[in-house]
Short mmCIF file of C-alpha atoms in Angstrom, two decimals:
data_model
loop_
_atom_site.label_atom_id
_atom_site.label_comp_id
_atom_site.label_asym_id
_atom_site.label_seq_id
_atom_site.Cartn_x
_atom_site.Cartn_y
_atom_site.Cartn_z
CA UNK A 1 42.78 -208.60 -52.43
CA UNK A 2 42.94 -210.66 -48.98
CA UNK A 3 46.36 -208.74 -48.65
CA UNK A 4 45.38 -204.80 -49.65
CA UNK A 5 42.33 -205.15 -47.30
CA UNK A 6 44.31 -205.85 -44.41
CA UNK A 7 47.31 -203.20 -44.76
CA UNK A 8 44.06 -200.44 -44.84
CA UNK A 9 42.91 -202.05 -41.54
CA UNK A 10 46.50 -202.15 -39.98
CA UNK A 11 46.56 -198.12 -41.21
CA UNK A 12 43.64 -197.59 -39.82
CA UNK A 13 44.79 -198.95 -36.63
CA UNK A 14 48.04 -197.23 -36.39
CA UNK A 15 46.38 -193.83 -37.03
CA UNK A 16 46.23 -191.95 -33.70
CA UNK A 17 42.52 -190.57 -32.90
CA UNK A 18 41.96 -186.83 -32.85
CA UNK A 19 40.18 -184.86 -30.30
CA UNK A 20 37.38 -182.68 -31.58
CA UNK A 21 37.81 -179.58 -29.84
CA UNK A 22 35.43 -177.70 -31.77
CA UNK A 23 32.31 -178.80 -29.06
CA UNK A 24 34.64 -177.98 -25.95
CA UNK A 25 35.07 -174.64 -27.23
CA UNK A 26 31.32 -174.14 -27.51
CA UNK A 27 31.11 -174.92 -24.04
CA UNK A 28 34.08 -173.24 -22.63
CA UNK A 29 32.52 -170.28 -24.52
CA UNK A 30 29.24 -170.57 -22.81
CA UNK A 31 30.80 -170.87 -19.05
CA UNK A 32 32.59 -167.81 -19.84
CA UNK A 33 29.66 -165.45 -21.49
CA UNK A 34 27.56 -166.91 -17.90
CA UNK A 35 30.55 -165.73 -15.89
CA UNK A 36 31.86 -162.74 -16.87
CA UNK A 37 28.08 -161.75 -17.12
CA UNK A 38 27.50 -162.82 -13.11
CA UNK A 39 31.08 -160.79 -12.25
CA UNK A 40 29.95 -157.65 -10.56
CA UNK A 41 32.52 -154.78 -9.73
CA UNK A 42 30.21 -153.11 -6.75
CA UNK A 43 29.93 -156.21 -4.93
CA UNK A 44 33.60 -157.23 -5.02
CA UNK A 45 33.96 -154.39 -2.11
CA UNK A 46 31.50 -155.61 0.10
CA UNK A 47 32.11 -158.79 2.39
CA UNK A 48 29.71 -160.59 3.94
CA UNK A 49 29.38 -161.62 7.04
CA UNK A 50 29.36 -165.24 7.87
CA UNK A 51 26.23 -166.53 10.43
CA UNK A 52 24.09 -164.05 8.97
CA UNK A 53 21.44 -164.86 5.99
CA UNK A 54 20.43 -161.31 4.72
CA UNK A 55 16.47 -160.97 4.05
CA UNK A 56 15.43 -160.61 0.55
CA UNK A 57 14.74 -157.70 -1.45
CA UNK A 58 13.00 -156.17 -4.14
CA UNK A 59 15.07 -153.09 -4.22
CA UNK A 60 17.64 -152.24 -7.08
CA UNK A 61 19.41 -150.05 -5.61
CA UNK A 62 23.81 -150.08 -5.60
CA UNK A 63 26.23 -150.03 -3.17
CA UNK A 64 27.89 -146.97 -1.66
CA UNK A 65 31.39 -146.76 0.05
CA UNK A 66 30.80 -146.68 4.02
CA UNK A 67 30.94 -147.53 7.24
CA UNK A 68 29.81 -151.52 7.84
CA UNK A 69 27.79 -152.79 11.09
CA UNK A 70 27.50 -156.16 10.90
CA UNK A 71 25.21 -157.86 13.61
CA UNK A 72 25.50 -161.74 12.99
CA UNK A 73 23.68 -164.83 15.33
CA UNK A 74 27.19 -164.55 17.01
CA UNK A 75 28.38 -160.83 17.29
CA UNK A 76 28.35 -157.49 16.65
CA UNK A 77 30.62 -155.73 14.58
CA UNK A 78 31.91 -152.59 13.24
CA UNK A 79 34.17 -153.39 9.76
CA UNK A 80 35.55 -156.62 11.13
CA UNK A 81 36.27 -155.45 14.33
CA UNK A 82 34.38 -157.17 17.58
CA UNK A 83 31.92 -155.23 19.39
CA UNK A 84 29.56 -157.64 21.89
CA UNK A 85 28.32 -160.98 21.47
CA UNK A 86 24.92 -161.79 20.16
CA UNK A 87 23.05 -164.62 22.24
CA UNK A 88 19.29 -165.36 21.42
CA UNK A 89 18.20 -162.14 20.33
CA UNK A 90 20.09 -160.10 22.91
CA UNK A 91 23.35 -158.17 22.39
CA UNK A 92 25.72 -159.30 25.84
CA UNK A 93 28.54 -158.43 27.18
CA UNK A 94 28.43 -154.74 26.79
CA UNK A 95 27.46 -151.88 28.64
CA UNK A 96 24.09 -150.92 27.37
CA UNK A 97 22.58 -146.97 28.62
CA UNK A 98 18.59 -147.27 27.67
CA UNK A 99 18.94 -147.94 23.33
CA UNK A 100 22.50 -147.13 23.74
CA UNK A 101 25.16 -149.95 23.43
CA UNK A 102 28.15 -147.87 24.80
CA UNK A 103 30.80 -149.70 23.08
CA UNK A 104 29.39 -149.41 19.32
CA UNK A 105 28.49 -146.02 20.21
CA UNK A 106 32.61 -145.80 21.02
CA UNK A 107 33.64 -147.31 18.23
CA UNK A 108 31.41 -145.68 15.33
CA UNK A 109 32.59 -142.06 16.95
CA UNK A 110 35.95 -143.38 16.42
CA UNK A 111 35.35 -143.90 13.05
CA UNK A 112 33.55 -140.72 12.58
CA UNK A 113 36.40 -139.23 13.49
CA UNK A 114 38.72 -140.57 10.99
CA UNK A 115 36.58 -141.58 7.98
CA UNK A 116 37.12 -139.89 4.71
CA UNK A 117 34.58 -141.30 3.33
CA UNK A 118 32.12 -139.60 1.03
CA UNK A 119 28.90 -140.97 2.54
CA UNK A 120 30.06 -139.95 6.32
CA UNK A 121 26.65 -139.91 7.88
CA UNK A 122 25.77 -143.43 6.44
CA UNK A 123 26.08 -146.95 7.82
CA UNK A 124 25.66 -149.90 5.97
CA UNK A 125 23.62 -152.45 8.18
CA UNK A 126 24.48 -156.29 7.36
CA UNK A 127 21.32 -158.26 10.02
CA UNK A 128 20.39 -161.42 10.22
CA UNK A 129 16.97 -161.61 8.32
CA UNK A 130 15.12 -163.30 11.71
CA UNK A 131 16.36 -161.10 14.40
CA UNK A 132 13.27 -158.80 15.98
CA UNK A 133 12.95 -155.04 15.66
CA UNK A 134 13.82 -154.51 18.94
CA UNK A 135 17.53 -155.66 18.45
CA UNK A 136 17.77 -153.98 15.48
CA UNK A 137 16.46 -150.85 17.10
CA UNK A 138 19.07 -150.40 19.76
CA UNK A 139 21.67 -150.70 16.84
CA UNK A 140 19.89 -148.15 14.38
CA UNK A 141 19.16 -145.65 17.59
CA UNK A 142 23.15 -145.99 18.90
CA UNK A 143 24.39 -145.26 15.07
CA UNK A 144 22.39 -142.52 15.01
CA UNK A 145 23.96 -141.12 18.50
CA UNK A 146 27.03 -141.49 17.06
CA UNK A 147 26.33 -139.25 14.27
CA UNK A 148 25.25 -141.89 11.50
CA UNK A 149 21.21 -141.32 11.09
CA UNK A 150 20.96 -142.84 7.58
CA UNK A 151 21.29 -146.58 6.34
CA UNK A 152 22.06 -148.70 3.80
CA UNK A 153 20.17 -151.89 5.02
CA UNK A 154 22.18 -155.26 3.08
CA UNK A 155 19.67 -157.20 1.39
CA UNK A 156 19.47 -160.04 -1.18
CA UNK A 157 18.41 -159.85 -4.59
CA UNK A 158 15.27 -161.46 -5.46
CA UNK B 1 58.83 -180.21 -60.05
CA UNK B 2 55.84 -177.65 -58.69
CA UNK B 3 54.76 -177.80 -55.43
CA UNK B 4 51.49 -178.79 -54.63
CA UNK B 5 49.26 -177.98 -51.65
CA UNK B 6 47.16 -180.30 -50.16
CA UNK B 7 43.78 -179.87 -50.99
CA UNK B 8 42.71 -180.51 -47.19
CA UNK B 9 41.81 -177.24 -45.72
CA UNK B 10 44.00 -176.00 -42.97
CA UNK B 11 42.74 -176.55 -38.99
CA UNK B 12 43.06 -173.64 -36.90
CA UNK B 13 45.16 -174.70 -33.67
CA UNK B 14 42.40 -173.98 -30.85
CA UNK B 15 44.79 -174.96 -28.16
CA UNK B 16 46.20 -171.67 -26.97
CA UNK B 17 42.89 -170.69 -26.72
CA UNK B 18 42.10 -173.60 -25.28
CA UNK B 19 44.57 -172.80 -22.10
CA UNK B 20 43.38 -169.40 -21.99
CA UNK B 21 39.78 -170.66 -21.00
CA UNK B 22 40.87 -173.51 -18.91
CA UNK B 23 43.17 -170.74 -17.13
CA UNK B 24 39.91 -167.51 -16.84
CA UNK B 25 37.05 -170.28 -15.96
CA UNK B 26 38.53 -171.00 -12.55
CA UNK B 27 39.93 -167.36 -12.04
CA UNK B 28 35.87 -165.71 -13.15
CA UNK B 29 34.73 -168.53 -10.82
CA UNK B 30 36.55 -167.31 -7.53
CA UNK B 31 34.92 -163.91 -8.19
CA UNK B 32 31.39 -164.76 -9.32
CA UNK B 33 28.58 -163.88 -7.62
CA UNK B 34 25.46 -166.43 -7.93
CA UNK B 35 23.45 -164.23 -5.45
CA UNK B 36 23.08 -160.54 -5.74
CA UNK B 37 23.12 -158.07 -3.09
CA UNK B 38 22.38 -154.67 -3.14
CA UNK B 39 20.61 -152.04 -0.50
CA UNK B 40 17.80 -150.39 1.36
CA UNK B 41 17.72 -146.71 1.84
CA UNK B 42 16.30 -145.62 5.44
CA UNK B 43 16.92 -143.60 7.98
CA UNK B 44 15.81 -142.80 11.94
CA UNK B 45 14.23 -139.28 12.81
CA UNK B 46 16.73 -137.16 14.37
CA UNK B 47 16.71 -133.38 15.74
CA UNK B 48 18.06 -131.17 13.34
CA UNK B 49 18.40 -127.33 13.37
CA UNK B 50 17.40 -125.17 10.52
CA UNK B 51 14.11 -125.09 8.49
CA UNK B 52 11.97 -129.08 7.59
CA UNK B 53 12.91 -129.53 4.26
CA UNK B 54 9.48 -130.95 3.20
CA UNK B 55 8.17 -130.13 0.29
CA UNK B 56 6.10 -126.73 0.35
CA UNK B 57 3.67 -125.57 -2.21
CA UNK B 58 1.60 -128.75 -2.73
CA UNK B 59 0.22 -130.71 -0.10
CA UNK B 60 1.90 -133.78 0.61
CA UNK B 61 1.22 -136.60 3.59
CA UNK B 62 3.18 -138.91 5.36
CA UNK B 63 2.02 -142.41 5.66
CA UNK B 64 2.19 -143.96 9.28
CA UNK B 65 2.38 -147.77 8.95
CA UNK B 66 2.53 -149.61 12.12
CA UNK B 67 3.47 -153.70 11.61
CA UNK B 68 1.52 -155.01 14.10
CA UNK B 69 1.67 -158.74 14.85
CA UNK B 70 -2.08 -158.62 13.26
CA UNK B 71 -1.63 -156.67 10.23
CA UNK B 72 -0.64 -153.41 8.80
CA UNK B 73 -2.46 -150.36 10.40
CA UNK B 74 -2.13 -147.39 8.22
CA UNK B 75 -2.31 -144.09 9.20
CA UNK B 76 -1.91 -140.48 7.47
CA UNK B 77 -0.02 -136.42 9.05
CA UNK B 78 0.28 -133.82 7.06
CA UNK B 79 0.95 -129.86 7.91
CA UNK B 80 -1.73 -128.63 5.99
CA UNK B 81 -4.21 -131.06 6.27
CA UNK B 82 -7.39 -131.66 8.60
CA UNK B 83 -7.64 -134.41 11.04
CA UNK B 84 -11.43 -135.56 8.72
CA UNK B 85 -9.57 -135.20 5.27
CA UNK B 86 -6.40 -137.56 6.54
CA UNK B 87 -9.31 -140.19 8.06
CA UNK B 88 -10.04 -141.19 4.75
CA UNK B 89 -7.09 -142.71 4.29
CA UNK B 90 -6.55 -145.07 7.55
CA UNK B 91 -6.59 -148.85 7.10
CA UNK B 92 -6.53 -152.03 8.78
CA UNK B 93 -4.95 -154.57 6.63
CA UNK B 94 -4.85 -157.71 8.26
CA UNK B 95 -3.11 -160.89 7.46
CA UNK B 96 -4.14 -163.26 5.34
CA UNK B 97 -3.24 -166.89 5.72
CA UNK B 98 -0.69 -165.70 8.17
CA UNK B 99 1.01 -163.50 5.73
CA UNK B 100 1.64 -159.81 5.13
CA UNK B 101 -0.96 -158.63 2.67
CA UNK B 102 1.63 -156.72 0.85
CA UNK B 103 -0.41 -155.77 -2.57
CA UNK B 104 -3.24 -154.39 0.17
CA UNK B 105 -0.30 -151.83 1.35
CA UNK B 106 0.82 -151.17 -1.76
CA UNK B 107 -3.07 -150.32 -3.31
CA UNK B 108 -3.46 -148.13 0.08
CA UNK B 109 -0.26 -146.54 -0.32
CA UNK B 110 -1.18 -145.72 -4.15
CA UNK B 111 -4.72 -144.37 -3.33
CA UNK B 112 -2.96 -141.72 -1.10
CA UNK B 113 0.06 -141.05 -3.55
CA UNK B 114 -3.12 -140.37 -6.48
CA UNK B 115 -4.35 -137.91 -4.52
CA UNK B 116 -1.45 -136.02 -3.43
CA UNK B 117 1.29 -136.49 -5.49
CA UNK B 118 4.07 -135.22 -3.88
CA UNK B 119 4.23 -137.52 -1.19
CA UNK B 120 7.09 -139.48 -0.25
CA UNK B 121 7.61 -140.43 3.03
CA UNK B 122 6.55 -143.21 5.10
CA UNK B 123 6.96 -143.81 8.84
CA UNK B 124 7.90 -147.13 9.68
CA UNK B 125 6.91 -148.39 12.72
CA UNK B 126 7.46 -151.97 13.41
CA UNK B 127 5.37 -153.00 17.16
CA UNK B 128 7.46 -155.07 19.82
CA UNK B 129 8.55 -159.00 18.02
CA UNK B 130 8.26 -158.05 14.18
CA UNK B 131 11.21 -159.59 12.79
CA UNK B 132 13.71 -157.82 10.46
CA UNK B 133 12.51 -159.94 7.07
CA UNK B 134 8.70 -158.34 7.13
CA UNK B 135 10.25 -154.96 8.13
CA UNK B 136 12.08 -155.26 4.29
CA UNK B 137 8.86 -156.45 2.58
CA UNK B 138 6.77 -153.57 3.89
CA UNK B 139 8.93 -151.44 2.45
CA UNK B 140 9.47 -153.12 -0.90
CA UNK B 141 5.67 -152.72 -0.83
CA UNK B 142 5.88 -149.28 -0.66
CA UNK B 143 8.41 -148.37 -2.93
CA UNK B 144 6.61 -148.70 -6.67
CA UNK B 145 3.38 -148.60 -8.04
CA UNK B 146 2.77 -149.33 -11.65
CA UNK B 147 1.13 -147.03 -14.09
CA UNK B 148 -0.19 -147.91 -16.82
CA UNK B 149 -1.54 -145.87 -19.83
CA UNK B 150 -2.95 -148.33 -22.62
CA UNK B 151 -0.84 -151.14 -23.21
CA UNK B 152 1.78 -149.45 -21.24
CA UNK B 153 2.94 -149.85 -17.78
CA UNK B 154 5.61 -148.35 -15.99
CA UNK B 155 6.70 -148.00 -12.18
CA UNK B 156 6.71 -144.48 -10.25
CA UNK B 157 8.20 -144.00 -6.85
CA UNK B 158 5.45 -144.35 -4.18
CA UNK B 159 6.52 -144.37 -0.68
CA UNK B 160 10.85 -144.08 -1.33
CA UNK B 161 11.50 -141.66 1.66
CA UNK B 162 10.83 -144.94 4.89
CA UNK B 163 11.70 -144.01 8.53
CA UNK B 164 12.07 -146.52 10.98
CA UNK B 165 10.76 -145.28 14.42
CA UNK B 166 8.75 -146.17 17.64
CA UNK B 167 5.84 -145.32 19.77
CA UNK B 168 7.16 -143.33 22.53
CA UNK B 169 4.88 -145.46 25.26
#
């Protein structure tokens, strides 16, 4: 009796412990439903700038191929190409002819000029949510010199 | 001598599957956006050749909102309209608590959108200092109203059309 009860023990013992995968699944399953439902295709395309927080939005509407202006705390940019630094709330560094800030002006005829994009009259604005309308302004008014008078303003989901 | 089974019921080897999530979690994690972005239609007024292209046959206004470090100042154009009939429409909505009183654009907007329906366009015009953020909620203010009809509600385009411009001082 003493004997039989201790061989099940030492069996017992021996036996090597099996995982239970069944509850990792569940949650391996759950992380990927909440990621592949988070994975957007439009927004893969668009980069955002870094020292910029975008202001937040109400608006649902998508994103369209075209030219980026991105005007940061630090610079201004066209794509990812410098333009004039930002300090305070003042663009410096660059020529600037009333609203006109000659070297953006430049730069977005430039791209005018070779664009195939669809939307060719169309810049998409990335701006620091705290900057003042005058800063903004000179930015919208030189775009639209250079032959882009409609904008796609980057916002942030509420 | 017949073979017997085991009466134990067969487990289903989860590993490869196992690998396959351990290998997309990390790869669905590097794409993953946990804020959304999206966009803001506008534009800036610019000389163009050729005939308006607003709407003809009804009447339809244009809504003038000035941000003013105050409030909202609302006023009303139109082609075909008189300088008394547009009055009726002008507002001074002031801040409250410091704050935009978005829902007071939005219910100013709406009483001019009830009246002439085929309006669509509002002039932004944001005074010397107003910062980017409030330019963005004015015009999420004025971009849907809700109907509703019984039990149901549903959101119509109010102000869509915004153009950002300036007083020429």
């Amino acid at each position: 009796m003493f004997d039989q009860s201790m061989g099940r023990r030492s069996r017992q013992a021996n036996k090597v412990p099996q995982l239970n995968l069944n509850s990792m699944m569940d949650m391996l399953s759950i992380i990927l439903v909440f990621l592949l439902a988070n994975i957007s295709a439009d927004e893969k395309d668009f980069v955002l700038a870094a020292d910029l927080t975008l202001p937040l939005s109400t608006s649902k509407l998508g994103f369209i191929k075209a030219v980026q202006v991105k005007l940061t705390t630090k610079e201004l940019m066209v794509e990812d190409q410098f333009v004039a630094k930002v300090s305070g709330d003042k663009i410096v560094g660059t020529r600037i002819e009333g609203k006109k800030i000659v070297q953006l002006y430049n730069m977005l005829q430039r791209y005018r000029s070779f664009s195939k994009e669809a939307a060719k009259d169309i810049v998409i604005l990335q701006a620091d949510r705290e900057f003042p309308f005058e800063l903004l302004d000179k930015v919208l008014r030189t775009a639209a010199m250079a032959g882009y008078p409609n904008f796609r303003l980057a916002i942030q989901k509420e | 001598m017949a073979f017997r089974r085991s009466p134990d019921a067969e487990e289903i080897n989860l590993i490869p599957l196992m690998n396959l999530f351990v290998t997309m979690i990390p790869l669905l994690l590097m794409s993953a956006a946990f804020y959304h972005l999206g966009m803001v239609s506008t534009s800036v007024p610019t000389v163009s050749e050729g005939e308006s292209d607003a709407p003809t046959g009804k009447t339809s206004v244009s809504a003038n909102v000035r941000i003013t470090l105050k409030g909202y100042n609302l006023t009303t154009s139109s082609a075909t309209l008189t300088p008394e009939e547009l009055k009726a429409f002008d507002a001074f909505i002031p801040k409250k608590d410091g704050k935009y009183d978005h829902a007071a654009l939005t219910g100013a907007l709406e009483r001019i959108k009830r009246k002439y329906e085929q309006s669509d366009t509002m002039m932004l015009i944001p005074e010397k200092g107003i910062k980017y953020k409030e330019m963005i909620l004015a015009m999420d203010a004025a971009r849907k109203m809700v109907l509703s009809s019984g039990a149901q509600t549903r959101k119509v385009n109010l102000f869509p059309v915004v153009v950002i411009t300036t007083l020429v001082q």
